[in-house]
């Protein structure tokens, strides 16, 4: 099964997308802010990461930069 991290601060939108993606045979891990997302990214590997750009604590672009510059090389 493909593992996906969904990062979205709007609860209703995140839950709706997660439900849809689970029906598409993804294993979905949800994060509601950037700090929570980085914890998940550092703890596990994902096939796909979908992020909102405007999220609390650490923005989506910063998350992308952390993945690209720090975590992609492990």
mmCIF file of C-alpha atoms in Angstrom:
data_model
loop_
_atom_site.group_PDB
_atom_site.id
_atom_site.type_symbol
_atom_site.label_atom_id
_atom_site.label_comp_id
_atom_site.label_asym_id
_atom_site.label_seq_id
_atom_site.Cartn_x
_atom_site.Cartn_y
_atom_site.Cartn_z
ATOM 1 C CA UNK A 1 0.000 0.000 0.000
ATOM 2 C CA UNK A 2 1.238 3.498 -0.801
ATOM 3 C CA UNK A 3 1.863 5.638 2.283
ATOM 4 C CA UNK A 4 0.842 9.299 2.071
ATOM 5 C CA UNK A 5 1.309 12.230 4.447
ATOM 6 C CA UNK A 6 -1.480 14.811 4.220
ATOM 7 C CA UNK A 7 -0.640 18.189 5.773
ATOM 8 C CA UNK A 8 -3.629 20.534 6.077
ATOM 9 C CA UNK A 9 -4.720 22.789 8.942
ATOM 10 C CA UNK A 10 -8.402 22.939 7.954
ATOM 11 C CA UNK A 11 -9.897 19.953 9.805
ATOM 12 C CA UNK A 12 -12.896 19.451 7.524
ATOM 13 C CA UNK A 13 -10.817 19.628 4.342
ATOM 14 C CA UNK A 14 -8.111 17.333 5.763
ATOM 15 C CA UNK A 15 -10.638 14.733 6.907
ATOM 16 C CA UNK A 16 -12.484 14.846 3.564
ATOM 17 C CA UNK A 17 -9.274 14.460 1.550
ATOM 18 C CA UNK A 18 -8.047 11.685 3.835
ATOM 19 C CA UNK A 19 -11.310 9.784 3.381
ATOM 20 C CA UNK A 20 -11.095 10.148 -0.409
ATOM 21 C CA UNK A 21 -7.440 9.069 -0.491
ATOM 22 C CA UNK A 22 -8.085 6.042 1.707
ATOM 23 C CA UNK A 23 -10.763 4.978 -0.768
ATOM 24 C CA UNK A 24 -8.051 5.245 -3.449
ATOM 25 C CA UNK A 25 -5.995 2.648 -1.537
ATOM 26 C CA UNK A 26 -3.555 5.029 0.200
ATOM 27 C CA UNK A 27 -2.458 4.606 3.784
ATOM 28 C CA UNK A 28 -2.966 8.195 4.997
ATOM 29 C CA UNK A 29 -1.171 9.855 7.893
ATOM 30 C CA UNK A 30 -2.616 13.259 8.796
ATOM 31 C CA UNK A 31 -0.833 16.328 10.165
ATOM 32 C CA UNK A 32 -2.537 19.600 11.047
ATOM 33 C CA UNK A 33 0.552 21.825 11.207
ATOM 34 C CA UNK A 34 4.149 21.997 10.040
ATOM 35 C CA UNK A 35 5.759 20.944 13.303
ATOM 36 C CA UNK A 36 3.589 17.826 13.495
ATOM 37 C CA UNK A 37 4.352 17.104 9.830
ATOM 38 C CA UNK A 38 8.129 17.274 10.339
ATOM 39 C CA UNK A 39 7.828 14.885 13.282
ATOM 40 C CA UNK A 40 5.960 12.422 11.045
ATOM 41 C CA UNK A 41 8.450 12.858 8.178
ATOM 42 C CA UNK A 42 11.415 12.235 10.462
ATOM 43 C CA UNK A 43 9.764 9.159 11.996
ATOM 44 C CA UNK A 44 8.675 7.353 8.820
ATOM 45 C CA UNK A 45 9.053 7.301 5.062
ATOM 46 C CA UNK A 46 6.272 8.265 2.674
ATOM 47 C CA UNK A 47 5.618 7.606 -0.992
ATOM 48 C CA UNK A 48 3.691 10.867 -1.345
ATOM 49 C CA UNK A 49 3.460 14.076 0.685
ATOM 50 C CA UNK A 50 0.661 16.571 0.054
ATOM 51 C CA UNK A 51 0.983 19.869 1.887
ATOM 52 C CA UNK A 52 -0.888 23.104 2.204
ATOM 53 C CA UNK A 53 1.571 25.992 1.825
ATOM 54 C CA UNK A 54 -0.024 28.205 4.475
ATOM 55 C CA UNK A 55 -0.031 26.149 7.679
ATOM 56 C CA UNK A 56 0.808 27.000 11.306
ATOM 57 C CA UNK A 57 4.283 26.840 12.897
ATOM 58 C CA UNK A 58 6.298 25.734 9.854
ATOM 59 C CA UNK A 59 4.994 26.597 6.383
ATOM 60 C CA UNK A 60 4.629 24.184 3.501
ATOM 61 C CA UNK A 61 7.544 25.670 1.545
ATOM 62 C CA UNK A 62 9.826 25.298 4.539
ATOM 63 C CA UNK A 63 8.760 21.664 4.876
ATOM 64 C CA UNK A 64 9.608 21.107 1.212
ATOM 65 C CA UNK A 65 13.039 22.686 1.754
ATOM 66 C CA UNK A 66 13.719 20.500 4.805
ATOM 67 C CA UNK A 67 12.802 17.393 2.827
ATOM 68 C CA UNK A 68 14.905 18.449 -0.143
ATOM 69 C CA UNK A 69 17.971 19.665 1.763
ATOM 70 C CA UNK A 70 18.090 17.558 4.922
ATOM 71 C CA UNK A 71 16.019 14.422 4.659
ATOM 72 C CA UNK A 72 16.201 13.454 0.995
ATOM 73 C CA UNK A 73 19.863 12.567 1.382
ATOM 74 C CA UNK A 74 19.414 9.891 4.069
#
